[in-house]
JSON list of C-alpha atoms in Angstrom, two decimals:
[
{"chain": "A", "resi": 3, "resn": "ASP", "atom": "CA", "xyz": [-16.90, 8.81, 1.84]},
{"chain": "A", "resi": 4, "resn": "THR", "atom": "CA", "xyz": [-14.03, 7.19, 0.01]},
{"chain": "A", "resi": 5, "resn": "GLU", "atom": "CA", "xyz": [-11.31, 7.59, 2.61]},
{"chain": "A", "resi": 6, "resn": "VAL", "atom": "CA", "xyz": [-9.55, 5.64, 5.25]},
{"chain": "A", "resi": 7, "resn": "THR", "atom": "CA", "xyz": [-8.83, 7.89, 8.20]},
{"chain": "A", "resi": 8, "resn": "GLN", "atom": "CA", "xyz": [-5.99, 7.22, 10.58]},
{"chain": "A", "resi": 9, "resn": "THR", "atom": "CA", "xyz": [-5.25, 8.86, 14.02]},
{"chain": "A", "resi": 10, "resn": "PRO", "atom": "CA", "xyz": [-3.01, 10.09, 15.31]},
{"chain": "A", "resi": 11, "resn": "LYS", "atom": "CA", "xyz": [-0.86, 11.28, 12.41]},
{"chain": "A", "resi": 12, "resn": "HIS", "atom": "CA", "xyz": [2.25, 11.34, 14.60]},
{"chain": "A", "resi": 13, "resn": "LEU", "atom": "CA", "xyz": [3.05, 9.48, 17.87]},
{"chain": "A", "resi": 14, "resn": "VAL", "atom": "CA", "xyz": [6.07, 9.47, 20.05]},
{"chain": "A", "resi": 15, "resn": "MET", "atom": "CA", "xyz": [6.10, 6.84, 22.82]},
{"chain": "A", "resi": 16, "resn": "GLY", "atom": "CA", "xyz": [8.52, 5.41, 25.31]},
{"chain": "A", "resi": 17, "resn": "MET", "atom": "CA", "xyz": [9.35, 1.73, 25.51]},
{"chain": "A", "resi": 18, "resn": "THR", "atom": "CA", "xyz": [7.21, 1.22, 28.59]},
{"chain": "A", "resi": 19, "resn": "ASN", "atom": "CA", "xyz": [4.21, 3.09, 27.23]},
{"chain": "A", "resi": 20, "resn": "LYS", "atom": "CA", "xyz": [0.89, 1.64, 25.99]},
{"chain": "A", "resi": 21, "resn": "LYS", "atom": "CA", "xyz": [-0.70, 3.41, 23.05]},
{"chain": "A", "resi": 22, "resn": "SER", "atom": "CA", "xyz": [-3.22, 2.68, 20.35]},
{"chain": "A", "resi": 23, "resn": "LEU", "atom": "CA", "xyz": [-3.50, 3.58, 16.64]},
{"chain": "A", "resi": 24, "resn": "LYS", "atom": "CA", "xyz": [-6.97, 3.98, 15.15]},
{"chain": "A", "resi": 25, "resn": "CYS", "atom": "CA", "xyz": [-8.27, 3.41, 11.66]},
{"chain": "A", "resi": 26, "resn": "GLU", "atom": "CA", "xyz": [-11.76, 4.15, 10.31]},
{"chain": "A", "resi": 27, "resn": "GLN", "atom": "CA", "xyz": [-13.52, 3.69, 6.97]},
{"chain": "A", "resi": 28, "resn": "HIS", "atom": "CA", "xyz": [-17.18, 4.14, 5.92]},
{"chain": "A", "resi": 29, "resn": "MET", "atom": "CA", "xyz": [-17.02, 2.63, 2.47]},
{"chain": "A", "resi": 30, "resn": "GLY", "atom": "CA", "xyz": [-18.64, -0.64, 3.53]},
{"chain": "A", "resi": 31, "resn": "HIS", "atom": "CA", "xyz": [-15.42, -2.53, 3.09]},
{"chain": "A", "resi": 32, "resn": "ARG", "atom": "CA", "xyz": [-15.28, -5.80, 4.98]},
{"chain": "A", "resi": 33, "resn": "ALA", "atom": "CA", "xyz": [-11.52, -6.44, 4.85]},
{"chain": "A", "resi": 34, "resn": "MET", "atom": "CA", "xyz": [-9.09, -4.23, 6.77]},
{"chain": "A", "resi": 35, "resn": "TYR", "atom": "CA", "xyz": [-5.30, -4.34, 6.96]},
{"chain": "A", "resi": 36, "resn": "TRP", "atom": "CA", "xyz": [-2.35, -3.09, 9.02]},
{"chain": "A", "resi": 37, "resn": "TYR", "atom": "CA", "xyz": [0.97, -2.48, 7.22]},
{"chain": "A", "resi": 38, "resn": "LYS", "atom": "CA", "xyz": [4.27, -1.35, 8.54]},
{"chain": "A", "resi": 39, "resn": "GLN", "atom": "CA", "xyz": [6.60, 0.78, 6.32]},
{"chain": "A", "resi": 40, "resn": "LYS", "atom": "CA", "xyz": [10.20, 1.56, 7.12]},
{"chain": "A", "resi": 41, "resn": "ALA", "atom": "CA", "xyz": [11.91, 4.43, 5.35]},
{"chain": "A", "resi": 42, "resn": "LYS", "atom": "CA", "xyz": [12.62, 3.85, 1.65]},
{"chain": "A", "resi": 43, "resn": "LYS", "atom": "CA", "xyz": [11.04, 0.42, 1.72]},
{"chain": "A", "resi": 44, "resn": "PRO", "atom": "CA", "xyz": [7.64, -0.87, 0.51]},
{"chain": "A", "resi": 45, "resn": "PRO", "atom": "CA", "xyz": [4.83, -1.54, 3.04]},
{"chain": "A", "resi": 46, "resn": "GLU", "atom": "CA", "xyz": [4.95, -4.94, 4.85]},
{"chain": "A", "resi": 47, "resn": "LEU", "atom": "CA", "xyz": [1.73, -6.65, 5.72]},
{"chain": "A", "resi": 48, "resn": "MET", "atom": "CA", "xyz": [1.09, -7.26, 9.48]},
{"chain": "A", "resi": 49, "resn": "PHE", "atom": "CA", "xyz": [-2.51, -8.23, 9.97]},
{"chain": "A", "resi": 50, "resn": "VAL", "atom": "CA", "xyz": [-5.64, -8.85, 7.93]},
{"chain": "A", "resi": 51, "resn": "TYR", "atom": "CA", "xyz": [-9.21, -8.75, 9.21]},
{"chain": "A", "resi": 52, "resn": "SER", "atom": "CA", "xyz": [-12.11, -10.16, 7.25]},
{"chain": "A", "resi": 53, "resn": "TYR", "atom": "CA", "xyz": [-15.64, -9.51, 8.46]},
{"chain": "A", "resi": 54, "resn": "GLU", "atom": "CA", "xyz": [-14.23, -8.40, 11.83]},
{"chain": "A", "resi": 55, "resn": "LYS", "atom": "CA", "xyz": [-12.32, -11.58, 12.39]},
{"chain": "A", "resi": 56, "resn": "LEU", "atom": "CA", "xyz": [-8.47, -11.92, 12.30]},
{"chain": "A", "resi": 57, "resn": "SER", "atom": "CA", "xyz": [-7.68, -13.72, 9.10]},
{"chain": "A", "resi": 58, "resn": "ILE", "atom": "CA", "xyz": [-3.96, -13.30, 8.67]},
{"chain": "A", "resi": 59, "resn": "ASN", "atom": "CA", "xyz": [-1.14, -12.56, 11.22]},
{"chain": "A", "resi": 60, "resn": "GLU", "atom": "CA", "xyz": [2.19, -12.30, 9.42]},
{"chain": "A", "resi": 61, "resn": "SER", "atom": "CA", "xyz": [4.13, -13.47, 12.46]},
{"chain": "A", "resi": 62, "resn": "VAL", "atom": "CA", "xyz": [4.03, -10.12, 14.16]},
{"chain": "A", "resi": 63, "resn": "PRO", "atom": "CA", "xyz": [5.43, -9.86, 17.70]},
{"chain": "A", "resi": 64, "resn": "SER", "atom": "CA", "xyz": [2.87, -9.90, 20.45]},
{"chain": "A", "resi": 65, "resn": "ARG", "atom": "CA", "xyz": [3.76, -6.36, 21.46]},
{"chain": "A", "resi": 66, "resn": "PHE", "atom": "CA", "xyz": [1.46, -5.47, 18.51]},
{"chain": "A", "resi": 67, "resn": "SER", "atom": "CA", "xyz": [-2.19, -6.39, 19.26]},
{"chain": "A", "resi": 68, "resn": "PRO", "atom": "CA", "xyz": [-4.84, -5.70, 16.65]},
{"chain": "A", "resi": 69, "resn": "GLU", "atom": "CA", "xyz": [-8.55, -5.28, 17.31]},
{"chain": "A", "resi": 70, "resn": "CYS", "atom": "CA", "xyz": [-11.53, -4.84, 15.08]},
{"chain": "A", "resi": 71, "resn": "PRO", "atom": "CA", "xyz": [-14.50, -3.64, 17.20]},
{"chain": "A", "resi": 72, "resn": "ASN", "atom": "CA", "xyz": [-16.86, -3.34, 14.24]},
{"chain": "A", "resi": 73, "resn": "SER", "atom": "CA", "xyz": [-16.91, -3.25, 10.47]},
{"chain": "A", "resi": 74, "resn": "SER", "atom": "CA", "xyz": [-15.73, 0.34, 10.28]},
{"chain": "A", "resi": 75, "resn": "LEU", "atom": "CA", "xyz": [-13.03, 0.46, 12.91]},
{"chain": "A", "resi": 76, "resn": "LEU", "atom": "CA", "xyz": [-9.60, -1.11, 13.27]},
{"chain": "A", "resi": 77, "resn": "ASN", "atom": "CA", "xyz": [-7.23, -0.57, 16.14]},
{"chain": "A", "resi": 78, "resn": "LEU", "atom": "CA", "xyz": [-3.63, -1.47, 16.75]},
{"chain": "A", "resi": 79, "resn": "HIS", "atom": "CA", "xyz": [-2.63, -1.59, 20.39]},
{"chain": "A", "resi": 80, "resn": "LEU", "atom": "CA", "xyz": [1.06, -1.07, 21.18]},
{"chain": "A", "resi": 81, "resn": "HIS", "atom": "CA", "xyz": [2.89, -2.13, 24.32]},
{"chain": "A", "resi": 82, "resn": "ALA", "atom": "CA", "xyz": [6.57, -2.38, 25.25]},
{"chain": "A", "resi": 83, "resn": "LEU", "atom": "CA", "xyz": [7.76, -1.43, 21.78]},
{"chain": "A", "resi": 84, "resn": "GLN", "atom": "CA", "xyz": [11.39, -1.21, 20.77]},
{"chain": "A", "resi": 85, "resn": "PRO", "atom": "CA", "xyz": [13.14, 1.60, 18.89]},
{"chain": "A", "resi": 86, "resn": "GLU", "atom": "CA", "xyz": [13.29, -0.54, 15.75]},
{"chain": "A", "resi": 87, "resn": "ASP", "atom": "CA", "xyz": [9.53, -0.51, 15.69]},
{"chain": "A", "resi": 88, "resn": "SER", "atom": "CA", "xyz": [9.69, 3.15, 14.70]},
{"chain": "A", "resi": 89, "resn": "ALA", "atom": "CA", "xyz": [7.99, 3.30, 11.29]},
{"chain": "A", "resi": 90, "resn": "LEU", "atom": "CA", "xyz": [4.96, 4.60, 9.32]},
{"chain": "A", "resi": 91, "resn": "TYR", "atom": "CA", "xyz": [1.96, 2.39, 10.19]},
{"chain": "A", "resi": 92, "resn": "LEU", "atom": "CA", "xyz": [-0.62, 2.24, 7.39]},
{"chain": "A", "resi": 93, "resn": "CYS", "atom": "CA", "xyz": [-4.11, 1.00, 7.51]},
{"chain": "A", "resi": 94, "resn": "ALA", "atom": "CA", "xyz": [-5.95, -0.13, 4.40]},
{"chain": "A", "resi": 95, "resn": "SER", "atom": "CA", "xyz": [-9.33, -1.52, 3.43]},
{"chain": "A", "resi": 96, "resn": "SER", "atom": "CA", "xyz": [-10.83, -3.42, 0.48]},
{"chain": "A", "resi": 97, "resn": "GLN", "atom": "CA", "xyz": [-14.31, -4.60, -0.37]},
{"chain": "A", "resi": 98, "resn": "ARG", "atom": "CA", "xyz": [-13.60, -8.20, 0.57]},
{"chain": "A", "resi": 99, "resn": "ILE", "atom": "CA", "xyz": [-10.56, -10.32, 1.18]},
{"chain": "A", "resi": 100, "resn": "ASP", "atom": "CA", "xyz": [-11.46, -12.56, -1.77]},
{"chain": "A", "resi": 101, "resn": "LEU", "atom": "CA", "xyz": [-11.62, -9.85, -4.37]},
{"chain": "A", "resi": 102, "resn": "ASN", "atom": "CA", "xyz": [-8.63, -8.51, -6.30]},
{"chain": "A", "resi": 103, "resn": "TYR", "atom": "CA", "xyz": [-9.75, -4.89, -6.74]},
{"chain": "A", "resi": 104, "resn": "GLY", "atom": "CA", "xyz": [-6.93, -3.51, -4.64]},
{"chain": "A", "resi": 105, "resn": "TYR", "atom": "CA", "xyz": [-6.89, -1.55, -1.44]},
{"chain": "A", "resi": 106, "resn": "THR", "atom": "CA", "xyz": [-7.60, 2.03, -0.21]},
{"chain": "A", "resi": 107, "resn": "PHE", "atom": "CA", "xyz": [-4.77, 3.19, 2.12]},
{"chain": "A", "resi": 108, "resn": "GLY", "atom": "CA", "xyz": [-4.92, 5.81, 4.95]},
{"chain": "A", "resi": 109, "resn": "SER", "atom": "CA", "xyz": [-2.27, 8.45, 5.23]},
{"chain": "A", "resi": 110, "resn": "GLY", "atom": "CA", "xyz": [-0.61, 6.60, 8.07]},
{"chain": "A", "resi": 111, "resn": "THR", "atom": "CA", "xyz": [0.63, 7.13, 11.65]},
{"chain": "A", "resi": 112, "resn": "ARG", "atom": "CA", "xyz": [4.29, 7.98, 11.94]},
{"chain": "A", "resi": 113, "resn": "LEU", "atom": "CA", "xyz": [5.47, 6.27, 15.15]},
{"chain": "A", "resi": 114, "resn": "THR", "atom": "CA", "xyz": [8.68, 7.10, 16.94]},
{"chain": "A", "resi": 115, "resn": "VAL", "atom": "CA", "xyz": [9.69, 4.82, 19.85]},
{"chain": "A", "resi": 116, "resn": "VAL", "atom": "CA", "xyz": [12.25, 6.45, 22.21]},
{"chain": "B", "resi": 6, "resn": "GLY", "atom": "CA", "xyz": [5.30, -17.13, -5.24]},
{"chain": "B", "resi": 7, "resn": "ASN", "atom": "CA", "xyz": [4.07, -13.80, -6.56]},
{"chain": "B", "resi": 8, "resn": "SER", "atom": "CA", "xyz": [6.68, -11.03, -7.02]},
{"chain": "B", "resi": 9, "resn": "VAL", "atom": "CA", "xyz": [7.02, -7.59, -8.57]},
{"chain": "B", "resi": 10, "resn": "THR", "atom": "CA", "xyz": [10.25, -6.15, -9.92]},
{"chain": "B", "resi": 11, "resn": "GLN", "atom": "CA", "xyz": [10.46, -2.47, -10.77]},
{"chain": "B", "resi": 12, "resn": "MET", "atom": "CA", "xyz": [13.37, -0.37, -11.97]},
{"chain": "B", "resi": 13, "resn": "GLU", "atom": "CA", "xyz": [15.77, 0.80, -9.35]},
{"chain": "B", "resi": 14, "resn": "GLY", "atom": "CA", "xyz": [15.79, 4.52, -8.75]},
{"chain": "B", "resi": 15, "resn": "PRO", "atom": "CA", "xyz": [16.26, 7.17, -8.09]},
{"chain": "B", "resi": 16, "resn": "VAL", "atom": "CA", "xyz": [14.97, 8.74, -11.36]},
{"chain": "B", "resi": 17, "resn": "THR", "atom": "CA", "xyz": [15.69, 12.41, -11.87]},
{"chain": "B", "resi": 18, "resn": "LEU", "atom": "CA", "xyz": [14.01, 14.28, -14.68]},
{"chain": "B", "resi": 19, "resn": "SER", "atom": "CA", "xyz": [13.48, 17.84, -15.82]},
{"chain": "B", "resi": 20, "resn": "GLU", "atom": "CA", "xyz": [10.00, 19.30, -15.95]},
{"chain": "B", "resi": 21, "resn": "GLU", "atom": "CA", "xyz": [8.10, 18.30, -19.12]},
{"chain": "B", "resi": 22, "resn": "ALA", "atom": "CA", "xyz": [10.36, 15.23, -19.71]},
{"chain": "B", "resi": 23, "resn": "PHE", "atom": "CA", "xyz": [8.92, 11.85, -20.64]},
{"chain": "B", "resi": 24, "resn": "LEU", "atom": "CA", "xyz": [8.68, 9.32, -17.83]},
{"chain": "B", "resi": 25, "resn": "THR", "atom": "CA", "xyz": [8.87, 5.56, -17.96]},
{"chain": "B", "resi": 26, "resn": "ILE", "atom": "CA", "xyz": [9.13, 3.38, -14.82]},
{"chain": "B", "resi": 27, "resn": "ASN", "atom": "CA", "xyz": [9.43, -0.30, -15.72]},
{"chain": "B", "resi": 28, "resn": "CYS", "atom": "CA", "xyz": [7.53, -2.97, -13.82]},
{"chain": "B", "resi": 29, "resn": "THR", "atom": "CA", "xyz": [7.45, -6.72, -14.47]},
{"chain": "B", "resi": 30, "resn": "TYR", "atom": "CA", "xyz": [5.67, -9.33, -12.38]},
{"chain": "B", "resi": 31, "resn": "THR", "atom": "CA", "xyz": [5.77, -13.05, -11.63]},
{"chain": "B", "resi": 32, "resn": "ALA", "atom": "CA", "xyz": [2.42, -14.72, -10.81]},
{"chain": "B", "resi": 33, "resn": "THR", "atom": "CA", "xyz": [0.35, -17.59, -12.03]},
{"chain": "B", "resi": 34, "resn": "GLY", "atom": "CA", "xyz": [-2.98, -16.87, -13.63]},
{"chain": "B", "resi": 35, "resn": "TYR", "atom": "CA", "xyz": [-4.29, -13.32, -13.97]},
{"chain": "B", "resi": 36, "resn": "PRO", "atom": "CA", "xyz": [-3.43, -10.97, -11.18]},
{"chain": "B", "resi": 37, "resn": "SER", "atom": "CA", "xyz": [-4.75, -7.41, -10.96]},
{"chain": "B", "resi": 38, "resn": "LEU", "atom": "CA", "xyz": [-2.02, -4.76, -11.29]},
{"chain": "B", "resi": 39, "resn": "PHE", "atom": "CA", "xyz": [-1.69, -1.37, -9.66]},
{"chain": "B", "resi": 40, "resn": "TRP", "atom": "CA", "xyz": [0.51, 1.70, -9.41]},
{"chain": "B", "resi": 41, "resn": "TYR", "atom": "CA", "xyz": [0.49, 3.46, -6.09]},
{"chain": "B", "resi": 42, "resn": "VAL", "atom": "CA", "xyz": [2.13, 6.83, -5.42]},
{"chain": "B", "resi": 43, "resn": "GLN", "atom": "CA", "xyz": [3.47, 8.05, -2.11]},
{"chain": "B", "resi": 44, "resn": "TYR", "atom": "CA", "xyz": [4.23, 11.76, -1.74]},
{"chain": "B", "resi": 45, "resn": "PRO", "atom": "CA", "xyz": [6.73, 12.83, 0.91]},
{"chain": "B", "resi": 46, "resn": "GLY", "atom": "CA", "xyz": [5.47, 12.26, 4.45]},
{"chain": "B", "resi": 47, "resn": "GLU", "atom": "CA", "xyz": [2.18, 10.73, 3.33]},
{"chain": "B", "resi": 48, "resn": "GLY", "atom": "CA", "xyz": [0.49, 7.36, 2.85]},
{"chain": "B", "resi": 49, "resn": "LEU", "atom": "CA", "xyz": [-0.13, 5.49, -0.38]},
{"chain": "B", "resi": 50, "resn": "GLN", "atom": "CA", "xyz": [-2.63, 6.65, -3.01]},
{"chain": "B", "resi": 51, "resn": "LEU", "atom": "CA", "xyz": [-3.90, 4.45, -5.82]},
{"chain": "B", "resi": 52, "resn": "LEU", "atom": "CA", "xyz": [-2.70, 6.06, -9.06]},
{"chain": "B", "resi": 53, "resn": "LEU", "atom": "CA", "xyz": [-4.18, 3.58, -11.54]},
{"chain": "B", "resi": 54, "resn": "LYS", "atom": "CA", "xyz": [-5.07, -0.02, -12.02]},
{"chain": "B", "resi": 55, "resn": "ALA", "atom": "CA", "xyz": [-5.82, -2.73, -14.61]},
{"chain": "B", "resi": 56, "resn": "THR", "atom": "CA", "xyz": [-7.57, -6.00, -13.85]},
{"chain": "B", "resi": 57, "resn": "LYS", "atom": "CA", "xyz": [-7.14, -8.02, -17.05]},
{"chain": "B", "resi": 58, "resn": "ALA", "atom": "CA", "xyz": [-4.74, -8.38, -19.94]},
{"chain": "B", "resi": 59, "resn": "ASP", "atom": "CA", "xyz": [-4.56, -5.51, -22.47]},
{"chain": "B", "resi": 60, "resn": "ASP", "atom": "CA", "xyz": [-6.42, -3.15, -20.03]},
{"chain": "B", "resi": 61, "resn": "LYS", "atom": "CA", "xyz": [-5.00, 0.34, -19.90]},
{"chain": "B", "resi": 62, "resn": "GLY", "atom": "CA", "xyz": [-5.16, 2.18, -16.57]},
{"chain": "B", "resi": 63, "resn": "SER", "atom": "CA", "xyz": [-4.91, 5.96, -16.62]},
{"chain": "B", "resi": 64, "resn": "ASN", "atom": "CA", "xyz": [-5.14, 8.87, -14.25]},
{"chain": "B", "resi": 65, "resn": "LYS", "atom": "CA", "xyz": [-3.63, 12.38, -14.00]},
{"chain": "B", "resi": 66, "resn": "GLY", "atom": "CA", "xyz": [-1.74, 11.93, -17.27]},
{"chain": "B", "resi": 67, "resn": "PHE", "atom": "CA", "xyz": [-0.14, 8.65, -16.17]},
{"chain": "B", "resi": 68, "resn": "GLU", "atom": "CA", "xyz": [-0.81, 5.47, -18.11]},
{"chain": "B", "resi": 69, "resn": "ALA", "atom": "CA", "xyz": [0.08, 1.79, -17.85]},
{"chain": "B", "resi": 70, "resn": "THR", "atom": "CA", "xyz": [-0.99, -1.16, -19.98]},
{"chain": "B", "resi": 71, "resn": "TYR", "atom": "CA", "xyz": [-1.36, -4.74, -18.68]},
{"chain": "B", "resi": 72, "resn": "ARG", "atom": "CA", "xyz": [0.83, -6.82, -20.93]},
{"chain": "B", "resi": 73, "resn": "LYS", "atom": "CA", "xyz": [0.29, -10.52, -20.30]},
{"chain": "B", "resi": 74, "resn": "GLU", "atom": "CA", "xyz": [2.79, -11.67, -22.93]},
{"chain": "B", "resi": 75, "resn": "THR", "atom": "CA", "xyz": [5.70, -9.75, -21.39]},
{"chain": "B", "resi": 76, "resn": "THR", "atom": "CA", "xyz": [4.26, -9.82, -17.80]},
{"chain": "B", "resi": 77, "resn": "SER", "atom": "CA", "xyz": [4.70, -6.05, -17.58]},
{"chain": "B", "resi": 78, "resn": "PHE", "atom": "CA", "xyz": [2.84, -2.98, -16.40]},
{"chain": "B", "resi": 79, "resn": "HIS", "atom": "CA", "xyz": [5.19, -0.05, -17.17]},
{"chain": "B", "resi": 80, "resn": "LEU", "atom": "CA", "xyz": [4.18, 3.38, -15.94]},
{"chain": "B", "resi": 81, "resn": "GLU", "atom": "CA", "xyz": [4.43, 6.31, -18.38]},
{"chain": "B", "resi": 82, "resn": "LYS", "atom": "CA", "xyz": [3.72, 10.00, -18.56]},
{"chain": "B", "resi": 83, "resn": "GLY", "atom": "CA", "xyz": [4.33, 12.25, -21.40]},
{"chain": "B", "resi": 84, "resn": "SER", "atom": "CA", "xyz": [5.25, 15.42, -19.54]},
{"chain": "B", "resi": 85, "resn": "VAL", "atom": "CA", "xyz": [6.17, 15.33, -15.84]},
{"chain": "B", "resi": 86, "resn": "GLN", "atom": "CA", "xyz": [5.72, 18.24, -13.39]},
{"chain": "B", "resi": 87, "resn": "VAL", "atom": "CA", "xyz": [7.55, 19.10, -10.25]},
{"chain": "B", "resi": 88, "resn": "SER", "atom": "CA", "xyz": [4.49, 18.01, -8.25]},
{"chain": "B", "resi": 89, "resn": "ASP", "atom": "CA", "xyz": [4.96, 14.48, -9.63]},
{"chain": "B", "resi": 90, "resn": "SER", "atom": "CA", "xyz": [8.03, 14.03, -7.46]},
{"chain": "B", "resi": 91, "resn": "ALA", "atom": "CA", "xyz": [7.20, 11.04, -5.21]},
{"chain": "B", "resi": 92, "resn": "VAL", "atom": "CA", "xyz": [7.87, 7.32, -4.73]},
{"chain": "B", "resi": 93, "resn": "TYR", "atom": "CA", "xyz": [5.97, 5.01, -7.14]},
{"chain": "B", "resi": 94, "resn": "PHE", "atom": "CA", "xyz": [5.13, 1.48, -6.17]},
{"chain": "B", "resi": 95, "resn": "CYS", "atom": "CA", "xyz": [4.01, -1.18, -8.63]},
{"chain": "B", "resi": 96, "resn": "ALA", "atom": "CA", "xyz": [1.87, -3.91, -7.08]},
{"chain": "B", "resi": 97, "resn": "LEU", "atom": "CA", "xyz": [-0.14, -6.97, -7.95]},
{"chain": "B", "resi": 98, "resn": "CYS", "atom": "CA", "xyz": [-3.15, -8.52, -6.23]},
{"chain": "B", "resi": 99, "resn": "LYS", "atom": "CA", "xyz": [-3.42, -12.28, -6.48]},
{"chain": "B", "resi": 100, "resn": "ASN", "atom": "CA", "xyz": [-4.79, -15.18, -4.64]},
{"chain": "B", "resi": 101, "resn": "SER", "atom": "CA", "xyz": [-2.22, -16.22, -2.03]},
{"chain": "B", "resi": 102, "resn": "GLY", "atom": "CA", "xyz": [-3.78, -19.52, -1.05]},
{"chain": "B", "resi": 103, "resn": "GLY", "atom": "CA", "xyz": [-7.30, -20.37, -0.26]},
{"chain": "B", "resi": 104, "resn": "SER", "atom": "CA", "xyz": [-9.61, -17.41, -0.96]},
{"chain": "B", "resi": 105, "resn": "ASN", "atom": "CA", "xyz": [-7.29, -14.75, 0.33]},
{"chain": "B", "resi": 106, "resn": "TYR", "atom": "CA", "xyz": [-6.00, -12.16, -2.13]},
{"chain": "B", "resi": 107, "resn": "LYS", "atom": "CA", "xyz": [-2.82, -10.43, -1.11]},
{"chain": "B", "resi": 108, "resn": "LEU", "atom": "CA", "xyz": [-1.19, -7.27, -2.37]},
{"chain": "B", "resi": 109, "resn": "THR", "atom": "CA", "xyz": [2.48, -7.69, -3.28]},
{"chain": "B", "resi": 110, "resn": "PHE", "atom": "CA", "xyz": [4.60, -4.53, -3.82]},
{"chain": "B", "resi": 111, "resn": "GLY", "atom": "CA", "xyz": [7.69, -3.79, -5.74]},
{"chain": "B", "resi": 112, "resn": "LYS", "atom": "CA", "xyz": [10.52, -1.99, -3.96]},
{"chain": "B", "resi": 113, "resn": "GLY", "atom": "CA", "xyz": [9.46, 1.42, -5.09]},
{"chain": "B", "resi": 114, "resn": "THR", "atom": "CA", "xyz": [11.02, 4.05, -7.44]},
{"chain": "B", "resi": 115, "resn": "LEU", "atom": "CA", "xyz": [11.87, 7.53, -6.26]},
{"chain": "B", "resi": 116, "resn": "LEU", "atom": "CA", "xyz": [11.10, 10.17, -8.87]},
{"chain": "B", "resi": 117, "resn": "THR", "atom": "CA", "xyz": [12.44, 13.65, -8.57]},
{"chain": "B", "resi": 118, "resn": "VAL", "atom": "CA", "xyz": [11.41, 16.28, -11.05]},
{"chain": "B", "resi": 119, "resn": "ASN", "atom": "CA", "xyz": [13.49, 19.48, -11.23]},
{"chain": "B", "resi": 120, "resn": "PRO", "atom": "CA", "xyz": [12.07, 22.79, -12.55]}
]
């Protein structure tokens, strides 16, 4: 299995809702990442997990809450989002955080906040 | 800090034309270099990579050579197809402090290939 699987593919949520994005990989990668991508822009790093521990938080607002329950799963919990948070949320993984072999990306969750 | 500069798009070509998308980088030491492709409505797919100077990455008819002397990693394809229409991102992976490697993207180049 050489894929990163993200669910759901599309999500529409209200500003008072609580929802979660899910990411799964079975490649034995020990580093996992959340990126946010706005239209016609490159992805922006949000969080990095290394061996299930949060390693990097790129000053992301607390309405985004990541969680890594085990080495294969990464969640992003969403609460009280704003319309400007509408974007494509990409999950990625790599063998380890201290290797420069690049990342494998999922196909993303397209989030719309209404 | 590390940065990637790629040519501004959009690029519009006819089918079977030659493609070049320029990419240059700024980084100390020896980063790994990548081209990612994003088809409409999808996530990023790794197209090719090179991990050391003079390496040539290739995939699906696309090629790029890691040129340390010019700090470049230009993407080329001899004959593009309509199905190559996508956004192409050049990226580097380099130590960002401590033992953490970070992926830094260029702004992306939109390629449209017409029949």
